[in-house]
């Protein structure tokens, strides 16, 4: 059975934060019972917690775990549709699940799989046995370029599916991405510089997202058509 978060009703920021802290937001390892709903709940709770701690939400507020989009956020007479997804290279995700089951003491080397490249079954088998050369690493701003390419592809993929939402009459539509790319730590200002031209059509499309949030373990980047800001995660 897929986990679903019970609706949250809060009349103040403190009440909301208390309710969020009581949620079960633990995410199992890949290959160990992990479902997309675990990621949805973890990621959405941290976004709402961070916005609440920064005084950016109005009350009373209701947060409902739904489908198409994944969450409904109702506050101050508005209804916001929140779609949540994870950005991870498919090969990294599969190899991570295999390692968790067979070699839990090992970890994925960053840069092992590159954006836009395909890998043979023989290469993937050799990876599991350790019979591959080390990752060649990155130079210059290759990390930031690769990050932007992964994100831009995912943003357009999710934007094209807005039409499948159960309701399109939201006051706002937000996209929340959990950044789980196996990359070295990028420079976010450079990442955004490369990402913006790749997603320019996102803001002009109909339908479109009004804001995009990209979350990792430490921070959340809010991106709109005109600006962006980085917020420190309010941990739960």
PDB file of C-alpha atoms in Angstrom:
ATOM      1  CA  UNK A   1       0.000   0.000   0.000  1.00  0.00           C
ATOM      2  CA  UNK A   2       1.351   3.416  -0.972  1.00  0.00           C
ATOM      3  CA  UNK A   3       1.735   5.864   1.941  1.00  0.00           C
ATOM      4  CA  UNK A   4      -0.507   8.932   1.994  1.00  0.00           C
ATOM      5  CA  UNK A   5      -0.187  11.859   4.350  1.00  0.00           C
ATOM      6  CA  UNK A   6      -3.293  12.769   6.326  1.00  0.00           C
ATOM      7  CA  UNK A   7      -4.647  16.285   5.633  1.00  0.00           C
ATOM      8  CA  UNK A   8      -3.140  19.041   7.763  1.00  0.00           C
ATOM      9  CA  UNK A   9      -5.265  21.922   9.049  1.00  0.00           C
ATOM     10  CA  UNK A  10      -3.418  24.734  10.837  1.00  0.00           C
ATOM     11  CA  UNK A  11      -4.390  28.167  12.149  1.00  0.00           C
ATOM     12  CA  UNK A  12      -0.876  29.469  12.770  1.00  0.00           C
ATOM     13  CA  UNK A  13       2.718  28.971  11.750  1.00  0.00           C
ATOM     14  CA  UNK A  14       3.578  27.297  15.071  1.00  0.00           C
ATOM     15  CA  UNK A  15       0.646  24.886  14.832  1.00  0.00           C
ATOM     16  CA  UNK A  16       1.637  24.018  11.263  1.00  0.00           C
ATOM     17  CA  UNK A  17       5.263  23.365  12.207  1.00  0.00           C
ATOM     18  CA  UNK A  18       4.157  21.183  15.149  1.00  0.00           C
ATOM     19  CA  UNK A  19       1.898  19.126  12.862  1.00  0.00           C
ATOM     20  CA  UNK A  20       4.597  18.749  10.222  1.00  0.00           C
ATOM     21  CA  UNK A  21       7.069  17.482  12.835  1.00  0.00           C
ATOM     22  CA  UNK A  22       4.618  14.722  13.744  1.00  0.00           C
ATOM     23  CA  UNK A  23       4.443  13.463  10.169  1.00  0.00           C
ATOM     24  CA  UNK A  24       6.257  10.306   9.204  1.00  0.00           C
ATOM     25  CA  UNK A  25       8.708  11.707   6.661  1.00  0.00           C
ATOM     26  CA  UNK A  26      11.364   8.978   6.722  1.00  0.00           C
ATOM     27  CA  UNK A  27      12.286   7.846   3.207  1.00  0.00           C
ATOM     28  CA  UNK A  28      13.408   4.197   2.854  1.00  0.00           C
ATOM     29  CA  UNK A  29      16.519   3.448   0.824  1.00  0.00           C
ATOM     30  CA  UNK A  30      16.101   2.530  -2.837  1.00  0.00           C
ATOM     31  CA  UNK A  31      15.270  -1.133  -3.193  1.00  0.00           C
ATOM     32  CA  UNK A  32      14.135  -1.262   0.455  1.00  0.00           C
ATOM     33  CA  UNK A  33      10.456  -0.388   0.110  1.00  0.00           C
ATOM     34  CA  UNK A  34      10.860   3.151  -1.150  1.00  0.00           C
ATOM     35  CA  UNK A  35       7.841   4.590  -3.020  1.00  0.00           C
ATOM     36  CA  UNK A  36       7.453   7.900  -4.803  1.00  0.00           C
ATOM     37  CA  UNK A  37       4.956   8.931  -2.122  1.00  0.00           C
ATOM     38  CA  UNK A  38       7.730   8.771   0.501  1.00  0.00           C
ATOM     39  CA  UNK A  39       9.691  11.341  -1.520  1.00  0.00           C
ATOM     40  CA  UNK A  40       6.572  13.465  -2.091  1.00  0.00           C
ATOM     41  CA  UNK A  41       5.803  13.686   1.622  1.00  0.00           C
ATOM     42  CA  UNK A  42       9.406  14.338   2.686  1.00  0.00           C
ATOM     43  CA  UNK A  43       9.953  17.027   0.058  1.00  0.00           C
ATOM     44  CA  UNK A  44       6.601  18.794   0.443  1.00  0.00           C
ATOM     45  CA  UNK A  45       6.801  18.883   4.250  1.00  0.00           C
ATOM     46  CA  UNK A  46      10.213  20.537   4.109  1.00  0.00           C
ATOM     47  CA  UNK A  47       9.034  23.110   1.571  1.00  0.00           C
ATOM     48  CA  UNK A  48       5.950  24.028   3.619  1.00  0.00           C
ATOM     49  CA  UNK A  49       8.021  24.089   6.821  1.00  0.00           C
ATOM     50  CA  UNK A  50      10.590  26.405   5.224  1.00  0.00           C
ATOM     51  CA  UNK A  51       7.952  28.779   3.826  1.00  0.00           C
ATOM     52  CA  UNK A  52       6.140  28.844   7.172  1.00  0.00           C
ATOM     53  CA  UNK A  53       9.317  29.551   9.154  1.00  0.00           C
ATOM     54  CA  UNK A  54      10.077  32.425   6.776  1.00  0.00           C
ATOM     55  CA  UNK A  55       6.608  33.913   7.316  1.00  0.00           C
ATOM     56  CA  UNK A  56       5.603  33.374   3.672  1.00  0.00           C
ATOM     57  CA  UNK A  57       2.324  31.503   4.273  1.00  0.00           C
ATOM     58  CA  UNK A  58      -1.089  32.804   5.320  1.00  0.00           C
ATOM     59  CA  UNK A  59      -3.522  31.167   7.710  1.00  0.00           C
ATOM     60  CA  UNK A  60      -5.766  29.283   8.187  1.00  0.00           C
ATOM     61  CA  UNK A  61      -4.110  26.710   5.963  1.00  0.00           C
ATOM     62  CA  UNK A  62      -4.953  23.214   4.711  1.00  0.00           C
ATOM     63  CA  UNK A  63      -2.471  20.843   3.055  1.00  0.00           C
ATOM     64  CA  UNK A  64      -3.897  17.746   1.357  1.00  0.00           C
ATOM     65  CA  UNK A  65      -1.932  14.877  -0.192  1.00  0.00           C
ATOM     66  CA  UNK A  66      -3.673  14.201  -3.478  1.00  0.00           C
ATOM     67  CA  UNK A  67      -2.870  13.127  -7.035  1.00  0.00           C
ATOM     68  CA  UNK A  68      -2.510  15.166 -10.230  1.00  0.00           C
ATOM     69  CA  UNK A  69      -1.240  17.363  -8.661  1.00  0.00           C
ATOM     70  CA  UNK A  70       0.341  15.686  -5.637  1.00  0.00           C
ATOM     71  CA  UNK A  71      -0.716  18.264  -3.036  1.00  0.00           C
ATOM     72  CA  UNK A  72      -3.378  20.915  -2.636  1.00  0.00           C
ATOM     73  CA  UNK A  73      -2.422  23.929  -0.536  1.00  0.00           C
ATOM     74  CA  UNK A  74      -5.365  26.090   0.496  1.00  0.00           C
ATOM     75  CA  UNK A  75      -4.776  29.402   2.264  1.00  0.00           C
ATOM     76  CA  UNK A  76      -6.209  32.905   2.313  1.00  0.00           C
ATOM     77  CA  UNK A  77      -8.929  31.978  -0.160  1.00  0.00           C
ATOM     78  CA  UNK A  78      -6.426  30.602  -2.667  1.00  0.00           C
ATOM     79  CA  UNK A  79      -5.840  27.047  -3.871  1.00  0.00           C
ATOM     80  CA  UNK A  80      -2.332  26.153  -4.992  1.00  0.00           C
ATOM     81  CA  UNK A  81      -1.641  22.937  -6.886  1.00  0.00           C
ATOM     82  CA  UNK A  82       1.747  21.501  -5.908  1.00  0.00           C
ATOM     83  CA  UNK A  83       3.367  18.868  -8.124  1.00  0.00           C
ATOM     84  CA  UNK A  84       6.333  17.040  -6.563  1.00  0.00           C
ATOM     85  CA  UNK A  85       8.997  15.051  -8.380  1.00  0.00           C
ATOM     86  CA  UNK A  86      12.564  13.811  -7.971  1.00  0.00           C
ATOM     87  CA  UNK A  87      15.500  14.621 -10.234  1.00  0.00           C
ATOM     88  CA  UNK A  88      17.888  11.682 -10.421  1.00  0.00           C
ATOM     89  CA  UNK A  89      19.674   9.924 -13.259  1.00  0.00           C
ATOM     90  CA  UNK A  90      17.838   6.661 -13.934  1.00  0.00           C
ATOM     91  CA  UNK A  91      21.105   4.711 -14.078  1.00  0.00           C
ATOM     92  CA  UNK A  92      22.238   6.149 -10.746  1.00  0.00           C
ATOM     93  CA  UNK A  93      18.885   5.236  -9.185  1.00  0.00           C
ATOM     94  CA  UNK A  94      19.050   1.635 -10.419  1.00  0.00           C
ATOM     95  CA  UNK A  95      22.668   1.198  -9.367  1.00  0.00           C
ATOM     96  CA  UNK A  96      21.921   2.740  -5.966  1.00  0.00           C
ATOM     97  CA  UNK A  97      19.100   0.229  -5.418  1.00  0.00           C
ATOM     98  CA  UNK A  98      21.389  -2.638  -6.436  1.00  0.00           C
ATOM     99  CA  UNK A  99      24.155  -1.479  -4.078  1.00  0.00           C
ATOM    100  CA  UNK A 100      21.706  -1.141  -1.176  1.00  0.00           C
ATOM    101  CA  UNK A 101      20.720  -4.772  -1.644  1.00  0.00           C
ATOM    102  CA  UNK A 102      24.048  -6.378  -2.515  1.00  0.00           C
ATOM    103  CA  UNK A 103      26.870  -4.068  -1.395  1.00  0.00           C
ATOM    104  CA  UNK A 104      25.448  -1.640   1.194  1.00  0.00           C
ATOM    105  CA  UNK A 105      28.943  -0.606   2.296  1.00  0.00           C
ATOM    106  CA  UNK A 106      29.683   0.919  -1.116  1.00  0.00           C
ATOM    107  CA  UNK A 107      28.494   4.206  -2.575  1.00  0.00           C
ATOM    108  CA  UNK A 108      27.994   5.659  -6.037  1.00  0.00           C
ATOM    109  CA  UNK A 109      30.927   7.614  -7.418  1.00  0.00           C
ATOM    110  CA  UNK A 110      29.740  11.060  -8.530  1.00  0.00           C
ATOM    111  CA  UNK A 111      29.883  11.592 -12.269  1.00  0.00           C
ATOM    112  CA  UNK A 112      29.709   7.895 -13.027  1.00  0.00           C
ATOM    113  CA  UNK A 113      26.727   8.456 -15.340  1.00  0.00           C
ATOM    114  CA  UNK A 114      26.587  11.545 -17.546  1.00  0.00           C
ATOM    115  CA  UNK A 115      23.654  13.498 -18.921  1.00  0.00           C
ATOM    116  CA  UNK A 116      22.464  12.350 -22.344  1.00  0.00           C
ATOM    117  CA  UNK A 117      24.708   9.296 -22.542  1.00  0.00           C
ATOM    118  CA  UNK A 118      23.583   5.689 -22.915  1.00  0.00           C
ATOM    119  CA  UNK A 119      25.351   2.718 -21.364  1.00  0.00           C
ATOM    120  CA  UNK A 120      25.473  -0.884 -22.502  1.00  0.00           C
ATOM    121  CA  UNK A 121      24.325  -3.786 -20.365  1.00  0.00           C
ATOM    122  CA  UNK A 122      27.922  -4.980 -20.305  1.00  0.00           C
ATOM    123  CA  UNK A 123      29.077  -1.650 -18.837  1.00  0.00           C
ATOM    124  CA  UNK A 124      26.373  -1.795 -16.166  1.00  0.00           C
ATOM    125  CA  UNK A 125      27.341  -5.405 -15.301  1.00  0.00           C
ATOM    126  CA  UNK A 126      30.990  -4.403 -15.065  1.00  0.00           C
ATOM    127  CA  UNK A 127      30.063  -1.550 -12.742  1.00  0.00           C
ATOM    128  CA  UNK A 128      28.498  -4.002 -10.321  1.00  0.00           C
ATOM    129  CA  UNK A 129      31.673  -6.062 -10.281  1.00  0.00           C
ATOM    130  CA  UNK A 130      33.881  -2.982  -9.993  1.00  0.00           C
ATOM    131  CA  UNK A 131      35.517  -3.722 -13.337  1.00  0.00           C
ATOM    132  CA  UNK A 132      35.351  -0.172 -14.762  1.00  0.00           C
ATOM    133  CA  UNK A 133      37.852   2.723 -14.727  1.00  0.00           C
ATOM    134  CA  UNK A 134      37.289   5.606 -12.308  1.00  0.00           C
ATOM    135  CA  UNK A 135      34.991   8.444 -13.287  1.00  0.00           C
ATOM    136  CA  UNK A 136      36.922  11.000 -15.370  1.00  0.00           C
ATOM    137  CA  UNK A 137      35.682  13.813 -13.136  1.00  0.00           C
ATOM    138  CA  UNK A 138      34.615  17.298 -14.181  1.00  0.00           C
ATOM    139  CA  UNK A 139      36.369  20.428 -15.319  1.00  0.00           C
ATOM    140  CA  UNK A 140      35.341  24.074 -15.473  1.00  0.00           C
ATOM    141  CA  UNK A 141      31.577  24.503 -15.172  1.00  0.00           C
ATOM    142  CA  UNK A 142      30.657  21.039 -16.478  1.00  0.00           C
ATOM    143  CA  UNK A 143      28.863  20.200 -13.210  1.00  0.00           C
ATOM    144  CA  UNK A 144      26.643  23.270 -13.452  1.00  0.00           C
ATOM    145  CA  UNK A 145      25.900  22.660 -17.155  1.00  0.00           C
ATOM    146  CA  UNK A 146      24.942  19.060 -16.453  1.00  0.00           C
ATOM    147  CA  UNK A 147      22.761  20.045 -13.479  1.00  0.00           C
ATOM    148  CA  UNK A 148      20.917  22.596 -15.625  1.00  0.00           C
ATOM    149  CA  UNK A 149      20.355  20.066 -18.402  1.00  0.00           C
ATOM    150  CA  UNK A 150      18.855  17.479 -16.053  1.00  0.00           C
ATOM    151  CA  UNK A 151      16.605  20.084 -14.433  1.00  0.00           C
ATOM    152  CA  UNK A 152      15.458  21.672 -17.698  1.00  0.00           C
ATOM    153  CA  UNK A 153      14.429  18.310 -19.150  1.00  0.00           C
ATOM    154  CA  UNK A 154      12.479  17.398 -16.028  1.00  0.00           C
ATOM    155  CA  UNK A 155      10.780  20.808 -15.778  1.00  0.00           C
ATOM    156  CA  UNK A 156       9.535  20.615 -19.368  1.00  0.00           C
ATOM    157  CA  UNK A 157       8.411  17.007 -18.886  1.00  0.00           C
ATOM    158  CA  UNK A 158       6.333  17.970 -15.847  1.00  0.00           C
ATOM    159  CA  UNK A 159       5.017  21.164 -17.489  1.00  0.00           C
ATOM    160  CA  UNK A 160       3.710  19.168 -20.455  1.00  0.00           C
ATOM    161  CA  UNK A 161       1.671  17.051 -18.032  1.00  0.00           C
ATOM    162  CA  UNK A 162      -0.139  19.942 -16.313  1.00  0.00           C
ATOM    163  CA  UNK A 163      -3.025  19.338 -18.718  1.00  0.00           C
ATOM    164  CA  UNK A 164      -3.566  15.980 -16.989  1.00  0.00           C
ATOM    165  CA  UNK A 165      -4.262  17.620 -13.610  1.00  0.00           C
ATOM    166  CA  UNK A 166      -7.684  16.742 -12.219  1.00  0.00           C
ATOM    167  CA  UNK A 167      -8.377  20.481 -12.040  1.00  0.00           C
ATOM    168  CA  UNK A 168      -6.724  23.360 -13.910  1.00  0.00           C
ATOM    169  CA  UNK A 169      -8.485  26.206 -12.117  1.00  0.00           C
ATOM    170  CA  UNK A 170      -5.834  26.695  -9.447  1.00  0.00           C
ATOM    171  CA  UNK A 171      -4.885  30.175  -8.357  1.00  0.00           C
ATOM    172  CA  UNK A 172      -1.269  29.079  -8.655  1.00  0.00           C
ATOM    173  CA  UNK A 173       0.583  26.001  -9.870  1.00  0.00           C
ATOM    174  CA  UNK A 174       3.914  25.143  -8.271  1.00  0.00           C
ATOM    175  CA  UNK A 175       6.504  22.542  -9.218  1.00  0.00           C
ATOM    176  CA  UNK A 176       8.691  21.141  -6.429  1.00  0.00           C
ATOM    177  CA  UNK A 177      11.777  19.123  -7.411  1.00  0.00           C
ATOM    178  CA  UNK A 178      13.887  17.072  -5.030  1.00  0.00           C
ATOM    179  CA  UNK A 179      17.476  17.311  -6.287  1.00  0.00           C
ATOM    180  CA  UNK A 180      18.963  13.829  -5.900  1.00  0.00           C
ATOM    181  CA  UNK A 181      21.566  14.041  -8.642  1.00  0.00           C
ATOM    182  CA  UNK A 182      24.832  12.260  -7.907  1.00  0.00           C
ATOM    183  CA  UNK A 183      26.951  15.308  -8.774  1.00  0.00           C
ATOM    184  CA  UNK A 184      29.712  17.175  -6.957  1.00  0.00           C
ATOM    185  CA  UNK A 185      28.489  20.297  -5.137  1.00  0.00           C
ATOM    186  CA  UNK A 186      27.628  22.846  -7.844  1.00  0.00           C
ATOM    187  CA  UNK A 187      27.721  26.633  -7.720  1.00  0.00           C
ATOM    188  CA  UNK A 188      24.005  27.523  -7.658  1.00  0.00           C
ATOM    189  CA  UNK A 189      24.404  30.970  -9.196  1.00  0.00           C
ATOM    190  CA  UNK A 190      26.106  29.391 -12.209  1.00  0.00           C
ATOM    191  CA  UNK A 191      23.480  26.617 -12.278  1.00  0.00           C
ATOM    192  CA  UNK A 192      20.666  29.173 -12.499  1.00  0.00           C
ATOM    193  CA  UNK A 193      22.562  31.114 -15.187  1.00  0.00           C
ATOM    194  CA  UNK A 194      22.574  27.990 -17.366  1.00  0.00           C
ATOM    195  CA  UNK A 195      19.066  26.878 -16.404  1.00  0.00           C
ATOM    196  CA  UNK A 196      17.190  30.104 -17.174  1.00  0.00           C
ATOM    197  CA  UNK A 197      17.570  30.119 -20.981  1.00  0.00           C
ATOM    198  CA  UNK A 198      16.673  26.428 -21.094  1.00  0.00           C
ATOM    199  CA  UNK A 199      13.324  26.987 -19.359  1.00  0.00           C
ATOM    200  CA  UNK A 200      12.360  30.363 -20.833  1.00  0.00           C
ATOM    201  CA  UNK A 201       9.482  28.757 -22.741  1.00  0.00           C
ATOM    202  CA  UNK A 202       8.130  27.357 -19.459  1.00  0.00           C
ATOM    203  CA  UNK A 203       6.845  30.742 -18.331  1.00  0.00           C
ATOM    204  CA  UNK A 204       5.197  31.518 -21.685  1.00  0.00           C
ATOM    205  CA  UNK A 205       3.427  28.166 -22.117  1.00  0.00           C
ATOM    206  CA  UNK A 206      -0.250  27.565 -21.409  1.00  0.00           C
ATOM    207  CA  UNK A 207      -0.706  25.980 -18.961  1.00  0.00           C
ATOM    208  CA  UNK A 208       2.483  26.738 -17.028  1.00  0.00           C
ATOM    209  CA  UNK A 209       3.911  26.673 -13.517  1.00  0.00           C
ATOM    210  CA  UNK A 210       3.923  29.960 -11.615  1.00  0.00           C
ATOM    211  CA  UNK A 211       6.967  29.013  -9.541  1.00  0.00           C
ATOM    212  CA  UNK A 212       9.537  26.228  -9.428  1.00  0.00           C
ATOM    213  CA  UNK A 213      11.188  25.087  -6.198  1.00  0.00           C
ATOM    214  CA  UNK A 214      14.330  22.933  -6.218  1.00  0.00           C
ATOM    215  CA  UNK A 215      15.158  21.314  -2.890  1.00  0.00           C
ATOM    216  CA  UNK A 216      18.195  19.466  -1.593  1.00  0.00           C
ATOM    217  CA  UNK A 217      19.268  18.486   1.907  1.00  0.00           C
ATOM    218  CA  UNK A 218      20.336  22.004   2.873  1.00  0.00           C
ATOM    219  CA  UNK A 219      18.391  24.543   0.839  1.00  0.00           C
ATOM    220  CA  UNK A 220      15.478  25.350  -1.438  1.00  0.00           C
ATOM    221  CA  UNK A 221      15.796  27.504  -4.544  1.00  0.00           C
ATOM    222  CA  UNK A 222      12.643  29.353  -5.575  1.00  0.00           C
ATOM    223  CA  UNK A 223      12.635  30.282  -9.266  1.00  0.00           C
ATOM    224  CA  UNK A 224      10.098  32.548 -10.948  1.00  0.00           C
ATOM    225  CA  UNK A 225      10.052  34.149 -14.376  1.00  0.00           C
ATOM    226  CA  UNK A 226      11.850  37.242 -13.117  1.00  0.00           C
ATOM    227  CA  UNK A 227      14.021  36.229 -10.171  1.00  0.00           C
ATOM    228  CA  UNK A 228      15.191  33.511  -7.808  1.00  0.00           C
ATOM    229  CA  UNK A 229      16.143  33.185  -4.158  1.00  0.00           C
ATOM    230  CA  UNK A 230      17.837  30.565  -2.005  1.00  0.00           C
ATOM    231  CA  UNK A 231      16.295  29.627   1.359  1.00  0.00           C
ATOM    232  CA  UNK A 232      17.900  27.468   4.037  1.00  0.00           C
ATOM    233  CA  UNK A 233      15.853  24.363   4.822  1.00  0.00           C
ATOM    234  CA  UNK A 234      13.839  24.500   8.024  1.00  0.00           C
ATOM    235  CA  UNK A 235      14.543  20.965   9.224  1.00  0.00           C
ATOM    236  CA  UNK A 236      11.836  18.806  10.759  1.00  0.00           C
TER     237      UNK A 236
END
